[in-house]
Short mmCIF file of C-alpha atoms in Angstrom, two decimals:
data_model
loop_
_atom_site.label_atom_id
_atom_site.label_comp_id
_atom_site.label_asym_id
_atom_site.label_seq_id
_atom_site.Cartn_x
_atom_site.Cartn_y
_atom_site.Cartn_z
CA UNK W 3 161.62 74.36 197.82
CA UNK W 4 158.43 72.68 198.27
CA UNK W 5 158.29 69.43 199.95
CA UNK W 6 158.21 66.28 197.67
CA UNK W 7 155.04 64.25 198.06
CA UNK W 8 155.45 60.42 199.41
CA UNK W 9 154.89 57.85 196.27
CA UNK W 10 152.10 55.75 198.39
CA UNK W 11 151.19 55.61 202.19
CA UNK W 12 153.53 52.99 204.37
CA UNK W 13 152.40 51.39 206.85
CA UNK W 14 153.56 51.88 210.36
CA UNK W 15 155.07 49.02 210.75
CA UNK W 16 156.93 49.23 206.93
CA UNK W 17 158.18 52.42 207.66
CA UNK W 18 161.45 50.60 208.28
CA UNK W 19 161.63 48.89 205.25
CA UNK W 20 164.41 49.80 202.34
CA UNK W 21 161.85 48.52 199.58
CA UNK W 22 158.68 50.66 201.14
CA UNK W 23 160.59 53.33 203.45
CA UNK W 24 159.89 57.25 201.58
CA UNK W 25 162.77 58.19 199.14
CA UNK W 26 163.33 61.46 198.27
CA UNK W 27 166.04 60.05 195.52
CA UNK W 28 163.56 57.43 193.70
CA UNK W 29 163.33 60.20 190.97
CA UNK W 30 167.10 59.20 189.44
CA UNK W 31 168.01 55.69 188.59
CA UNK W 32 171.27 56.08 189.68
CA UNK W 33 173.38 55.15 192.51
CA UNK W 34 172.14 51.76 192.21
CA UNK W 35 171.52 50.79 195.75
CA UNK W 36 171.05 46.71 195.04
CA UNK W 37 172.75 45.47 192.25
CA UNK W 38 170.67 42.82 192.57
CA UNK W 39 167.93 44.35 191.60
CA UNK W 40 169.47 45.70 188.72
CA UNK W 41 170.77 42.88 187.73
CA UNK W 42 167.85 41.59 187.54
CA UNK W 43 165.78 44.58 185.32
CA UNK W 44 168.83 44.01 183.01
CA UNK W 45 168.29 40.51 182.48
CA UNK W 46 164.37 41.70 181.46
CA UNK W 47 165.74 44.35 179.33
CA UNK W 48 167.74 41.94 177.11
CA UNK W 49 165.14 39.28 177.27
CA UNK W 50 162.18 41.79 175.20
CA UNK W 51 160.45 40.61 172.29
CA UNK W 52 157.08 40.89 170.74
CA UNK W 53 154.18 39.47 169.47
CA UNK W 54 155.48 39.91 165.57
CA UNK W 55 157.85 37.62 165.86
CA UNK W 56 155.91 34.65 166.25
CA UNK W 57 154.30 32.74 163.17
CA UNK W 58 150.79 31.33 163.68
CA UNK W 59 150.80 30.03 160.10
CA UNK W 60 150.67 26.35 160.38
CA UNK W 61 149.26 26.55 164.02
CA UNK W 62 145.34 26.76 162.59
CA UNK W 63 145.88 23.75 160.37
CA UNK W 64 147.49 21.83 163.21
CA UNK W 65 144.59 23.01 165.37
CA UNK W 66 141.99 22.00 163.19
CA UNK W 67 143.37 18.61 161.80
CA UNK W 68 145.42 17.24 164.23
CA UNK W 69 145.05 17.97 168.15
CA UNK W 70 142.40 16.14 169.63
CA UNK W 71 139.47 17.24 171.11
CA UNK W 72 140.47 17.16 174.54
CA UNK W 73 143.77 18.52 173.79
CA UNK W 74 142.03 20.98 172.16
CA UNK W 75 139.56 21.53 175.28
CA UNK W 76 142.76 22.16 177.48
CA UNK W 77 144.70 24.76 175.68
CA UNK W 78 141.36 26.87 175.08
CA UNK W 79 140.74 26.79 178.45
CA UNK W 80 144.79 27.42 179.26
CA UNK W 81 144.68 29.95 176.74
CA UNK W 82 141.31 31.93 178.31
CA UNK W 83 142.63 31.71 181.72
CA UNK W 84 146.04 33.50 180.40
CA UNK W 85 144.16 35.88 178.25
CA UNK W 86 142.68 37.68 181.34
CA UNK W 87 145.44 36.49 184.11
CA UNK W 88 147.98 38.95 182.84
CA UNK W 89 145.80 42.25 182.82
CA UNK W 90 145.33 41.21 186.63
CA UNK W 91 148.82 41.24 187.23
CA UNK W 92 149.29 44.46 185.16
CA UNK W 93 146.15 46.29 187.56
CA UNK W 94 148.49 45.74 190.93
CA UNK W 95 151.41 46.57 189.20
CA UNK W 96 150.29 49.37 188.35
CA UNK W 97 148.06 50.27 191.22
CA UNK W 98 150.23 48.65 194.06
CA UNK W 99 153.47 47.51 193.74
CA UNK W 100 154.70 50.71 191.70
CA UNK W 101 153.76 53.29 194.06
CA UNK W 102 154.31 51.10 197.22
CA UNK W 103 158.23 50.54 196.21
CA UNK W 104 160.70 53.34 196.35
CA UNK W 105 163.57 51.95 194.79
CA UNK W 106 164.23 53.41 191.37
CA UNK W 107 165.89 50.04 190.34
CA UNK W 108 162.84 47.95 191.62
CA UNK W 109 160.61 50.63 189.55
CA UNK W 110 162.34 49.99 186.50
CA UNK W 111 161.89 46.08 186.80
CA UNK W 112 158.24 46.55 187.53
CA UNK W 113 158.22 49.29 184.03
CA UNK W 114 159.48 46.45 181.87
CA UNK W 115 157.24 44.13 183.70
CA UNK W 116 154.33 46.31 182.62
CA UNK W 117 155.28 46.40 178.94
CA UNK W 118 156.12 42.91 178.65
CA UNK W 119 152.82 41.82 180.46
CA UNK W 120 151.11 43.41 178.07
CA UNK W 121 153.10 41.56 174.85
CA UNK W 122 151.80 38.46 177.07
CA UNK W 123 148.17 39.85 176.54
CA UNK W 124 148.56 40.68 173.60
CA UNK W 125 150.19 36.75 172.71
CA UNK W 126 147.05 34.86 173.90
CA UNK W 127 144.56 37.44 172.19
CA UNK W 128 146.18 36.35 169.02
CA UNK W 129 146.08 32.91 169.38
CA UNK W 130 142.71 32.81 170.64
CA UNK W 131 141.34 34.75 167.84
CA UNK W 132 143.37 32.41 165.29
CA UNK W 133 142.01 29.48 166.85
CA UNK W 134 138.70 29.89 167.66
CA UNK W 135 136.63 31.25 165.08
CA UNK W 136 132.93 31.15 166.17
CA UNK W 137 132.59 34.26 167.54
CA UNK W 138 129.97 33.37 170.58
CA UNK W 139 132.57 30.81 171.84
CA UNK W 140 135.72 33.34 171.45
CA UNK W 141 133.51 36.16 173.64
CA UNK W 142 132.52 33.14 176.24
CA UNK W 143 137.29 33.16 176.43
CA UNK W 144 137.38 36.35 176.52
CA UNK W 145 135.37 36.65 179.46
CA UNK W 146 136.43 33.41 181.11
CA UNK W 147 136.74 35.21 184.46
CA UNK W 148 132.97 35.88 184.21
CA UNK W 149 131.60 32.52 182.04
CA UNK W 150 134.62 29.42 183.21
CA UNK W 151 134.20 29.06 187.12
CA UNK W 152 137.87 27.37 187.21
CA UNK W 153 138.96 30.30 185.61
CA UNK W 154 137.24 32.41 187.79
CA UNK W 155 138.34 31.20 191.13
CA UNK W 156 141.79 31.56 190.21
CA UNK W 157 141.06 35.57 188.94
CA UNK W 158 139.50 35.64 191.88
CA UNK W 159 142.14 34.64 194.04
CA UNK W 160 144.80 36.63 192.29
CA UNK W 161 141.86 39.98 192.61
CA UNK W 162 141.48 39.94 196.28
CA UNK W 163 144.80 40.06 196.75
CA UNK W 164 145.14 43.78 194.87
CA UNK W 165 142.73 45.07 197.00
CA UNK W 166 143.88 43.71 200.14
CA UNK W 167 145.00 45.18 203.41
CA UNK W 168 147.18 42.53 203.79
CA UNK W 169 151.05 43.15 204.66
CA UNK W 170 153.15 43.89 201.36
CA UNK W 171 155.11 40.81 202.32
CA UNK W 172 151.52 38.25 201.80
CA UNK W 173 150.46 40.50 198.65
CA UNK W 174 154.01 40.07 197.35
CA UNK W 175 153.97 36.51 197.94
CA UNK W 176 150.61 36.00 196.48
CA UNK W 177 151.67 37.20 192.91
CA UNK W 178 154.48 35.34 193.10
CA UNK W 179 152.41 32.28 193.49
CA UNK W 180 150.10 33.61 190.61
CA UNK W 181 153.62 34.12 188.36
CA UNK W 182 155.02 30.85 189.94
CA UNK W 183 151.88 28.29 190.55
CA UNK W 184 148.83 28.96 188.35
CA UNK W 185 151.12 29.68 185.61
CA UNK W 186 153.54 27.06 185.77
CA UNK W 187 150.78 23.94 185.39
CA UNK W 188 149.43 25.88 182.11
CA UNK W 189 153.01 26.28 180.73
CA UNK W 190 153.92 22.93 181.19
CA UNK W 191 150.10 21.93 179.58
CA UNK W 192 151.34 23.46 176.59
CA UNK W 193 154.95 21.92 176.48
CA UNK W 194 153.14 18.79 176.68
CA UNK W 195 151.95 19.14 173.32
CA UNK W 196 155.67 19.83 171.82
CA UNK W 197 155.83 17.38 169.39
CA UNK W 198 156.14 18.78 166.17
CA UNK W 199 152.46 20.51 166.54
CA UNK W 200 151.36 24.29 166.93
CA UNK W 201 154.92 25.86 166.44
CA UNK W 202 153.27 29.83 167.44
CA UNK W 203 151.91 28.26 170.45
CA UNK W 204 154.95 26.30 171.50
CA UNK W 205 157.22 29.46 170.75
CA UNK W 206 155.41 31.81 172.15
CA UNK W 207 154.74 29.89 175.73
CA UNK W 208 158.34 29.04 175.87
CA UNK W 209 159.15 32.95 175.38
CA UNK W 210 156.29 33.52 177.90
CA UNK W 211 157.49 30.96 180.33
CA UNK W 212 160.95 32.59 180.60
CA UNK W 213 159.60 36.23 181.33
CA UNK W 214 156.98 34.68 184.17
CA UNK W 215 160.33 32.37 185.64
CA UNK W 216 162.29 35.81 185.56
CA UNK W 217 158.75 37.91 187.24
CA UNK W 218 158.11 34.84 190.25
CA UNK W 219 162.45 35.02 191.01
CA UNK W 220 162.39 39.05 190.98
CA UNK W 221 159.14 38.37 193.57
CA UNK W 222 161.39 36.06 196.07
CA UNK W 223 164.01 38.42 195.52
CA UNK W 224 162.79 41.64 196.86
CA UNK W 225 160.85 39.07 199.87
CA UNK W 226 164.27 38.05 200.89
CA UNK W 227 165.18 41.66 200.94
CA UNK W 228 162.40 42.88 203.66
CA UNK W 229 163.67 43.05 207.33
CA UNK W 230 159.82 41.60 208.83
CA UNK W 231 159.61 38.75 206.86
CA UNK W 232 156.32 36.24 207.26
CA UNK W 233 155.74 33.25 209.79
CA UNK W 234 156.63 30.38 208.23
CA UNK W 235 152.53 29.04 208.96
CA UNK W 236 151.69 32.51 206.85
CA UNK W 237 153.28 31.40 204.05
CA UNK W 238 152.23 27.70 204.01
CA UNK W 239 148.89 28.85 204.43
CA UNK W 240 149.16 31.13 201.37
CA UNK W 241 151.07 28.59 199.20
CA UNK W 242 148.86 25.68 199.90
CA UNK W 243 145.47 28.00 198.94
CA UNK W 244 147.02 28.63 195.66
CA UNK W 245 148.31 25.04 195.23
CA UNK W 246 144.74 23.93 196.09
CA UNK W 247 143.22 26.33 193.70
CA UNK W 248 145.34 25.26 190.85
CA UNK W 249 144.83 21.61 191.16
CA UNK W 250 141.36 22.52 190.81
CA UNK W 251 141.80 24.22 187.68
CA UNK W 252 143.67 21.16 186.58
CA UNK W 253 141.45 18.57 187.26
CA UNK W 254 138.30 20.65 185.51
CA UNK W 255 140.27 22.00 182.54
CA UNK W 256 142.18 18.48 181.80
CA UNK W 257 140.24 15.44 180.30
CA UNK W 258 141.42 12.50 181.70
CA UNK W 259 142.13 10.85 178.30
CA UNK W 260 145.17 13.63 178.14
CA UNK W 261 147.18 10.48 180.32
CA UNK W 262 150.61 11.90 180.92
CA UNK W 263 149.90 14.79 182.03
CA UNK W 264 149.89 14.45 185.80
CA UNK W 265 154.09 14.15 185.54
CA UNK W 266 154.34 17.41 183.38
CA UNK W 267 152.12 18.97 186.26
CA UNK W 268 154.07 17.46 188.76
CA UNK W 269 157.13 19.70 187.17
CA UNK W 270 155.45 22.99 188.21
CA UNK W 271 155.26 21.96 191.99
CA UNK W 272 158.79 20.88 192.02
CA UNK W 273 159.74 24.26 190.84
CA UNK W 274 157.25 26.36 193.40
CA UNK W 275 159.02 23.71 195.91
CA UNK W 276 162.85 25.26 194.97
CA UNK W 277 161.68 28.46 195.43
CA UNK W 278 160.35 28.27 198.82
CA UNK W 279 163.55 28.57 200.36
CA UNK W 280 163.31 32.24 199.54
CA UNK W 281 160.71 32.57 201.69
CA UNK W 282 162.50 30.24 204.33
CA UNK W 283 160.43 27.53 205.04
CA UNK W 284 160.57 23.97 202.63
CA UNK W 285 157.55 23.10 200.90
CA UNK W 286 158.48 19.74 199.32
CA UNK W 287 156.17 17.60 201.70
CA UNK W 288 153.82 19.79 201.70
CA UNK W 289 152.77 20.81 198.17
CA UNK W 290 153.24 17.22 197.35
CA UNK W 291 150.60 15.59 200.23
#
């Protein structure tokens, strides 16, 4: 029988890992060897929707007639930054993490990942083209990554880190801070505006939300599963560069008449500060300085 080609290269150093190690078996699902991790790809599984079962039909009117013109400033530029964000995360799934990880079970979370990533795309397509209606100013969202710079440093952020010959341990850390930092502040941007307004928008980010909370916890899981974890000054040093590259995007993309915003924001870095001990350092003084 003819040998069976390795999924990806290891590293030297990985070859010890049970995430990255070659596995002859990653072929058949089954015998689960972390229930954990299957837990967790069942949890994704009964969590699937789609894009059809959100109604935009009062959103335009409430768009048009009621949000401000700041408000209406912020979600556009929420909404371009998403638009493009989740086709990044889709290009290392694809590219990186799936052939890098040899667990079957891991495989399948990172499968429904990939479909439901693409619902996500999908989602803010949709809105954007029910919103915005001049057609130059829709192909400027689009192709925020290329035409909104605080759009574009976080892309670019999140983009270095596919191509990387970093450790898998930084490059799965980094998109857990893209899942768990720059998307938090957006989400909670948009829960902001709960109040009775833009129903498609408010469903649809709170469906969103949920799948990107489930994406950044599956991240810290499988880091507290690797034997050579990061030094704890690594992982600062990768948290606080996102942190610092999200405020950014914050302070640009928010007007400073939206007052009451800063608390909602605040929200996202208490969350990013539970989850650090999964990486085993605590980041509560730190992301708040």
């Amino acid at each position: 029988m003819a040998a069976i080609p390795t999924a990806s290269a290891v590293r030297l150093e990985e070859c010890d890992e049970p995430l990255l190690s070659p596995n002859p078996d990653r072929f058949c699902m089954f015998p689960i060897r972390f229930p954990q991790i299957w837990e967790m790809y069942k949890k994704a599984e009964a969590s699937f929707w789609t894009a059809e079962e959100v109604d935009l039909s009062q959103d335009l009117r409430h768009w048009e007639h009621t949000l401000t013109s700041e408000e209406r400033h912020f979600v556009t530029h929420v909404l371009a930054f998403f638009a493009a964000s989740d086709g990044i995360v889709l290009e290392n799934l694809a590219g990186r993490f799936m052939c890098e990880v040899q667990l079957p079970e891991a495989r399948a979370f990172y499968g429904f990942q990939i479909a439901i990533e693409n619902i996500h795309s999908e989602m803010y397509s949709l809105l954007l083209e029910t919103y915005i209606k001049d057609s130059a100013a829709k192909s400027r969202l689009f192709r925020a990554i290329e035409t909104i710079p605080c759009v574009a440093r976080k892309a670019e952020w999140a983009l270095r880190w596919i191509d990387a010959s970093q450790t898998f341990a930084e490059r799965l850390l980094a998109f857990a801070c893209v899942e768990g930092i720059f998307f938090s502040g957006s989400f909670c941007a948009i829960f902001w505006l709960k109040r009775g307004l833009m129903p498609g928008l408010t469903f649809s980010n709170e469906l969103i939300s949920r799948d990107e909370g489930l994406h950044c916890d599956f991240a810290c899981l499988l880091y507290s599963l690797l034997n050579a974890k990061l030094s704890e000054e690594r992982v600062r040093e990768i948290v606080a560069d996102a942190v610092d590259i999200e405020k950014e995007f914050v302070c640009d993309a928010l007007p400073c008449a939206l007052v009451g915003m800063s608390a909602r924001s605040d929200e996202s870095v208490h969350r990013v500060c539970r989850r650090s001990a999964s990486w085993g350092i605590e980041l509560q003084q730190d992301v708040e300085a």
